[in-house]
Coordinates of C-alpha atoms and ligand atoms in Angstrom, one line a residue:
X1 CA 107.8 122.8 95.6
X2 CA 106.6 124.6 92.3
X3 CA 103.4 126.0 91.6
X4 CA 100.7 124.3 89.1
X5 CA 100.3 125.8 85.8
X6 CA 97.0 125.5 83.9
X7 CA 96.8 127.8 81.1
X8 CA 93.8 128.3 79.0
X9 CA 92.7 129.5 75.8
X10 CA 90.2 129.1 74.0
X11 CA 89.6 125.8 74.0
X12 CA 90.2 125.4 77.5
X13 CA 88.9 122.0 78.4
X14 CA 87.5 120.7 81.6
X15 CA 89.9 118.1 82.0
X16 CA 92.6 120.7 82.6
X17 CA 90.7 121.4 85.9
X18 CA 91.5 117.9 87.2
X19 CA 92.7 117.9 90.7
X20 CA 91.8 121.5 90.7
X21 CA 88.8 121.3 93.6
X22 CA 88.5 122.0 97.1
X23 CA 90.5 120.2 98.8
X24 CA 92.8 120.5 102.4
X25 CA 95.8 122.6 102.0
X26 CA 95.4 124.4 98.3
X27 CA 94.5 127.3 97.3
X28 CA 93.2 128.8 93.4
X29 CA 94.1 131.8 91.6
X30 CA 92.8 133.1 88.4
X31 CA 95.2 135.5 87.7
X32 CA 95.2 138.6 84.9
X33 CA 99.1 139.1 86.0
X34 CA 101.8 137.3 84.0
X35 CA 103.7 133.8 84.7
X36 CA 106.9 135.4 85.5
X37 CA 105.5 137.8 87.8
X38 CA 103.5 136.1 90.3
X39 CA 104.9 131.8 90.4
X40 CA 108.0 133.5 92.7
X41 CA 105.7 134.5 94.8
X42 CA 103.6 131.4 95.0
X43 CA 106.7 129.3 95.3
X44 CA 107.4 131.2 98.6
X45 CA 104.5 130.7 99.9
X46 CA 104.1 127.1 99.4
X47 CA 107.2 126.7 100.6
X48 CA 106.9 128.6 104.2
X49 CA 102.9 127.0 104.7
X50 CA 102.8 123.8 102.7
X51 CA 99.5 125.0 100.9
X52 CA 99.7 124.3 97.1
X53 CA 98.8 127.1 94.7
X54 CA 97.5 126.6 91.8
X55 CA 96.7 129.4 88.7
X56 CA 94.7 129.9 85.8
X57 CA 96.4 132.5 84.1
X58 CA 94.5 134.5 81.3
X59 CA 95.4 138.5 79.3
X60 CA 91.4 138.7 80.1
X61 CA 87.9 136.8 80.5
X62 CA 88.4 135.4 83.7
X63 CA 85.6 137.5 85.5
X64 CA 83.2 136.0 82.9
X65 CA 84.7 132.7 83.8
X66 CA 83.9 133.0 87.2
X67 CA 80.4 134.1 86.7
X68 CA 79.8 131.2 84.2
X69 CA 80.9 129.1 86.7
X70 CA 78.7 130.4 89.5
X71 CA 78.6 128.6 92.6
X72 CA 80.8 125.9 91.3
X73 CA 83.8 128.3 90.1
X74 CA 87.4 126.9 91.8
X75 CA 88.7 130.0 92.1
X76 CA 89.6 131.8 95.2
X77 CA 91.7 134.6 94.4
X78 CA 91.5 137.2 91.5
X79 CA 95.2 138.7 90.8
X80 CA 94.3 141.3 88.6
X81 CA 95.6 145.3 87.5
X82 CA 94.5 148.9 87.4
X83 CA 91.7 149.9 90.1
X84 CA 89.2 150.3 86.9
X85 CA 89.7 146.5 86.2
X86 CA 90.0 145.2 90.0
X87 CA 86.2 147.2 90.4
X88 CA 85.2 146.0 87.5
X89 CA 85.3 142.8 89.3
X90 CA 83.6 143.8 92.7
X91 CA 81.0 145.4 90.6
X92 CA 80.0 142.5 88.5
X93 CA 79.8 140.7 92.1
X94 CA 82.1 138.3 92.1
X95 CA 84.3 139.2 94.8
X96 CA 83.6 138.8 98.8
X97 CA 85.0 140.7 101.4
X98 CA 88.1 140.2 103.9
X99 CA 88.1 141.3 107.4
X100 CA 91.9 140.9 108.3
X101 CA 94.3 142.4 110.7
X102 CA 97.5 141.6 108.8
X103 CA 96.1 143.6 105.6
X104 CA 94.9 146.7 107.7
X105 CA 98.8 146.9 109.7
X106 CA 100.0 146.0 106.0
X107 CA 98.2 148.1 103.5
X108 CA 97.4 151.7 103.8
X109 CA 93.7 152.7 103.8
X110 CA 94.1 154.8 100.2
X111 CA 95.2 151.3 98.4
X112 CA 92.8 149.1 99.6
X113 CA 88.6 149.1 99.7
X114 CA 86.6 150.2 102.1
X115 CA 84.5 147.5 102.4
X116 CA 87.8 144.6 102.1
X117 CA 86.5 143.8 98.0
X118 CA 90.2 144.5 97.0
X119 CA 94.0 144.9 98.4
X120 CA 96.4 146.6 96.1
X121 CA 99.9 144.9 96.4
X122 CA 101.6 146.7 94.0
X123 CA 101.5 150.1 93.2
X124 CA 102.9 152.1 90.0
X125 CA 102.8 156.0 89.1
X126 CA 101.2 157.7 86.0
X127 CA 104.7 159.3 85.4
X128 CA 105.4 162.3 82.6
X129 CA 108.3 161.3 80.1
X130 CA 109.6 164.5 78.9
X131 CA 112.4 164.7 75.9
X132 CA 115.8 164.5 77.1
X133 CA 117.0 166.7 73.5
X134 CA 113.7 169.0 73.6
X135 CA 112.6 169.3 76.9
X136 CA 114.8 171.4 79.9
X137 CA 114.6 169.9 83.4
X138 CA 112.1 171.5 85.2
X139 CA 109.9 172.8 82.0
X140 CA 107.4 170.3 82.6
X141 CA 106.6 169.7 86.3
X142 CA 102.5 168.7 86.7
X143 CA 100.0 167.0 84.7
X144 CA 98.2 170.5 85.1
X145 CA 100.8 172.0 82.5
X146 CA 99.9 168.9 80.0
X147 CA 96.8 171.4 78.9
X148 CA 99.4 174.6 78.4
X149 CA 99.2 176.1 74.9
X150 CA 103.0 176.1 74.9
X151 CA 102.5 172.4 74.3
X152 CA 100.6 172.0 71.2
X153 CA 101.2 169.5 68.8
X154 CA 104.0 168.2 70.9
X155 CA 101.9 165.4 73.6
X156 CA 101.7 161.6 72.7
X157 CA 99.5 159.2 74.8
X158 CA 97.0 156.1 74.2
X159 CA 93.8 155.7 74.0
X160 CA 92.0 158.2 76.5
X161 CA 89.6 155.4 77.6
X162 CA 92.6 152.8 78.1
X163 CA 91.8 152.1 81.9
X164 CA 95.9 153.7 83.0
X165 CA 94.2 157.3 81.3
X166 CA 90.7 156.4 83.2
X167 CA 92.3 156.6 86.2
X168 CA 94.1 159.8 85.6
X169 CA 91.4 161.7 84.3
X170 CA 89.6 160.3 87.2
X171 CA 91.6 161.4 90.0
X172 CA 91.9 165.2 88.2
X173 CA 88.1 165.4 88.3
X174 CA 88.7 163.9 92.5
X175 CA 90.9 167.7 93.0
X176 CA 89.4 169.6 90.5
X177 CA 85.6 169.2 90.1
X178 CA 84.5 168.3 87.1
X179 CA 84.3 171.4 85.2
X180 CA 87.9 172.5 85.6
X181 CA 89.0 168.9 84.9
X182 CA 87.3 168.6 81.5
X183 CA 88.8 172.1 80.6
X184 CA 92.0 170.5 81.3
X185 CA 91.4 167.6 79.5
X186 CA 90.2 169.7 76.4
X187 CA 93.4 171.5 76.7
X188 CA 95.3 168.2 76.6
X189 CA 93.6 166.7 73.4
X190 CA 94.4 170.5 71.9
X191 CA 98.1 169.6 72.4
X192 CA 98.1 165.9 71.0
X193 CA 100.6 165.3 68.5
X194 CA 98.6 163.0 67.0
X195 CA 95.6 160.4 67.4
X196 CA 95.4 158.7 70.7
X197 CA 97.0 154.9 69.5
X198 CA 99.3 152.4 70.7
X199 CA 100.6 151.5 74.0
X200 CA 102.2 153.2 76.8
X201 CA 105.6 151.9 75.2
X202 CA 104.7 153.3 71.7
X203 CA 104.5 156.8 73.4
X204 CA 108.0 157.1 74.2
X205 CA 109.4 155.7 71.4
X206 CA 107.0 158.2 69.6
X207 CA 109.3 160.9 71.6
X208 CA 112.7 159.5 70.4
X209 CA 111.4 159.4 66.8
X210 CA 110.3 162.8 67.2
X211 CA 106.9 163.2 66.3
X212 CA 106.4 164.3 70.4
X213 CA 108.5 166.2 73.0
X214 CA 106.3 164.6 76.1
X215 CA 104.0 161.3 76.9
X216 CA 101.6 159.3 79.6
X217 CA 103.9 156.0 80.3
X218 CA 103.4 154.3 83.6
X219 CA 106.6 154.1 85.7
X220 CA 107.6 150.7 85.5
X221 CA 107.9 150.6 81.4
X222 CA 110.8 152.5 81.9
X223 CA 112.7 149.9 83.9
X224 CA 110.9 147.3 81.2
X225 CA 112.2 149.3 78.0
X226 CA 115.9 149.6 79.7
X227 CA 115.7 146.4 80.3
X228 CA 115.0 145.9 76.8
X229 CA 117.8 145.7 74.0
X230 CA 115.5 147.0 71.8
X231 CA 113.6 149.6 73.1
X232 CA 116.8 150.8 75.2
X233 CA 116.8 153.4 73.2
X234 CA 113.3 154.8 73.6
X235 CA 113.8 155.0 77.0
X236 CA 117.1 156.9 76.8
X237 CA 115.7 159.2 75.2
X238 CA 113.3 160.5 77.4
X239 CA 113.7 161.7 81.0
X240 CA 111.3 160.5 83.7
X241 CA 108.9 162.5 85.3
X242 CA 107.2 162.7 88.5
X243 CA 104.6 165.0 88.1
X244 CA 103.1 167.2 90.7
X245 CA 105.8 167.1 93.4
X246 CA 105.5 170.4 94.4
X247 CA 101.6 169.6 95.5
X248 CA 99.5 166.5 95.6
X249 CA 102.0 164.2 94.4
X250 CA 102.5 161.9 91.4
X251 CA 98.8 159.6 90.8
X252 CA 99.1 156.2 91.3
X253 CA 97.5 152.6 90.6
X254 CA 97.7 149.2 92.0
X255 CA 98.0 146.0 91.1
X256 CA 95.7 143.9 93.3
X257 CA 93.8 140.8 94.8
X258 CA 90.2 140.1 95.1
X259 CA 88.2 136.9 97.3
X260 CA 86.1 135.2 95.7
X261 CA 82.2 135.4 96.6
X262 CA 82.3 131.2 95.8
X263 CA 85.9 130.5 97.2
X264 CA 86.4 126.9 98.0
X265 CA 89.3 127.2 100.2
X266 CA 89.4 130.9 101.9
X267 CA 91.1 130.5 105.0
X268 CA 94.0 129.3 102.7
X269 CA 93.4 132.3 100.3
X270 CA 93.2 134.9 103.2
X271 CA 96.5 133.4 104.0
X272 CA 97.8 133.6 100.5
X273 CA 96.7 137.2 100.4
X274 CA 98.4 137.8 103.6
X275 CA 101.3 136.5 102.6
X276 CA 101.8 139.1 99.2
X277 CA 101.2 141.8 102.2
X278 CA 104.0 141.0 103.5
X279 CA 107.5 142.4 103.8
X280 CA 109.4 139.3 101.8
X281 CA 106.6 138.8 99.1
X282 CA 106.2 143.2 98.7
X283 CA 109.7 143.3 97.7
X284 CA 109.8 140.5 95.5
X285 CA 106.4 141.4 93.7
X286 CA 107.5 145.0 93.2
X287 CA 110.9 144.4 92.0
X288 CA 109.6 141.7 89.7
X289 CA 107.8 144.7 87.6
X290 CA 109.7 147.6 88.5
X291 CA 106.4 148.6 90.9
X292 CA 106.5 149.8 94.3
X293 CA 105.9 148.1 97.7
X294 CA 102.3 149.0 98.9
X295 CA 103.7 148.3 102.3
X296 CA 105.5 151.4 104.0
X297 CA 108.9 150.5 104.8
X298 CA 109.4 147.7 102.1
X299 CA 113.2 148.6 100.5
X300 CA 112.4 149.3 96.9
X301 CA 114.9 147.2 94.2
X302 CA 117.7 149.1 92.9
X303 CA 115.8 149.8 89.8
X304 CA 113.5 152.2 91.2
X305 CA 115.5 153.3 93.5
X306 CA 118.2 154.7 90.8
X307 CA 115.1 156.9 90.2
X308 CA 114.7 158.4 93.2
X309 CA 112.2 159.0 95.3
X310 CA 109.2 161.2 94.9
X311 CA 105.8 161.9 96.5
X312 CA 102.8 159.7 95.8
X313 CA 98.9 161.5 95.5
X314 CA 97.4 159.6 98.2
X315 CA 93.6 159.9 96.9
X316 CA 92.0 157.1 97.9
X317 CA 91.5 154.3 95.0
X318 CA 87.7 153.6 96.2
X319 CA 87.3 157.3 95.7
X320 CA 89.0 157.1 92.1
X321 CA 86.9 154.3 91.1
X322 CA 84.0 156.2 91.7
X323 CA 84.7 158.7 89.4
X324 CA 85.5 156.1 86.1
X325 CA 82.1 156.4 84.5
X326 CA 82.4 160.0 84.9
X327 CA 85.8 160.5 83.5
X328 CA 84.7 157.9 80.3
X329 CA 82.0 160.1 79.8
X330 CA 84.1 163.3 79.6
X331 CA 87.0 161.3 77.8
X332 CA 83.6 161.0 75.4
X333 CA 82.7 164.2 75.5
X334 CA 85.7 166.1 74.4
X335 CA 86.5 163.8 71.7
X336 CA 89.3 162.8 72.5
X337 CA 89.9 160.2 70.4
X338 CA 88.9 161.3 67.6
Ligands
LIG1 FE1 100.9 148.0 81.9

């Protein structure tokens, strides 16, 4: 069995919707995650239930799409990443909630919402990389020290209002207050090598070219840029950091799934999302991406495992998502771009 592509752009056409309605035994995702990372899973599930999946894959739009279809929208299922985008969703009102045994046994309370809007099903850490030539083990231990003087001119990261920084500033402003965490965040910009730009990648690289000794990266871009011919290198030359083991714990993000408000098949979505809870489809979802299981228990894949293990901030994601428009406002307000 092998799951249904439709891919859009564009000029996505109606027609491509063909056989794409509600009917016994299928089941609809738009999805914001890549081909590669997500038909594995679908394949397994089709093959243990019998229920067809089929996606709509798109880099962004699709919560517009829903709304423009309103009550007539196919979908069932958002797949989608980052907390900031996932409640971007719930708060446009697309999303429905899920009441579900399996996903409270499955997924701790921190990574999914309150109310059942969203289930994280993967989860990735905001990780430090630190200079393997510049920077001793052990000189840079927290995301606190990012702001230290002894720093300046020597920090790379991206865009402070990418939605990966969002997050972060967002959960130092959860266990600091607001106040402390913009002074932090001023001492930060103070230290920036240069003007918040490119991607997490572009960071490290940045540090193996010299023009920083420490970046932002999530932690599964270092299994992607070792995985990489060319960008081996970048990752080599950087050690990865968990921040913050001595306290709270390195901060994390999910990737996640959303209900649809309209969805034409939800017992078969319910199932679906059930399913990617699950032992088999945690371990094959996380080692796809070099993430971690959201499950307890799940065996991690030998790529993040080499890495060791660390402790994970378990601040709740609902209570992180809370504090975006605050942390885009201070992002604002010290300039940080600029
Ligand atoms: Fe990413």
């Amino acid at each position: 069995m092998s799951v249904k592509k439709t891919v859009f752009g564009a000029a996505f056409a109606a027609t491509a919707l063909a056989g794409f309605s509600a009917q016994a035994q299928e089941v609809n995702v738009y999805s914001l995650r890549q081909p590669f990372l997500v038909e594995p899973l679908f394949d397994a599930f089709t093959e243990e239930t019998g229920i067809k999946v089929n996606v709509i894959f798109a880099e962004n739009g699709l919560v517009e799409r829903i709304k423009q279809e309103g009550a007539n929208s196919p979908a069932d299922l958002l797949l989608s990443v980052d907390i900031g985008r996932i409640q971007d969703a719930v708060d446009a009102g697309v999303t429905a909630p899920v009441q579900s045994d399996v996903l409270s046994a499955n997924i701790p309370t921190h990574l999914r919402d309150d109310n059942g809007q969203w289930f994280g099903l993967t989860q990735r850490g905001r990780a430090i990389y630190a200079s393997k030539e510049r920077v001793a083990p052990g000189e840079i231990t927290s995301y606190e020290e990012l702001a230290d003087p002894k720093w300046k001119g020597k920090i790379c990261t991206r865009s402070g209002t990418h939605v990966y920084n969002v997050a972060l500033v967002a959960s130092m402003i959860a266990h600091h207050g607001y106040e402390d965490a913009k002074i932090w965040l001023e001492g930060l910009k103070a230290n920036l090598a240069q003007k918040p730009q490119g991607n997490d990648r572009g960071q490290v690289k940045a540090i193996m070219e010299g023009v920083c000794d420490l970046a932002l990266a999530n932690t599964y871009y270092y299994g992607a840029m070792l995985a990489n011919e060319e960008q081996r290198a970048w990752a080599e030359s950087a050690n990865l950091v968990f921040p913050n083991q001595a306290d709270r714990g390195m901060s994390m993000n999910i990737s996640g799934v959303s209900l649809i408000a309209s969805a034409p098949n939800k017992d078969n979505a319910v199932k679906l999302i059930e399913f990617l809870s699950d032992d088999k489809a945690q371990h094959i979802y996380a080692d796809l991406n070099n993430e971690y299981p959201v499950k307890p228990g799940v065996e991690w894949s030998d790529t993040v495992k080499a890495w060791g293990e660390f402790k994970a901030d378990d601040l709740s994601l609902t209570q992180l998502a809370a504090l975006r428009s605050d942390a885009i406002r201070m992002i604002d307000e010290v300039g940080y771009n600029e």
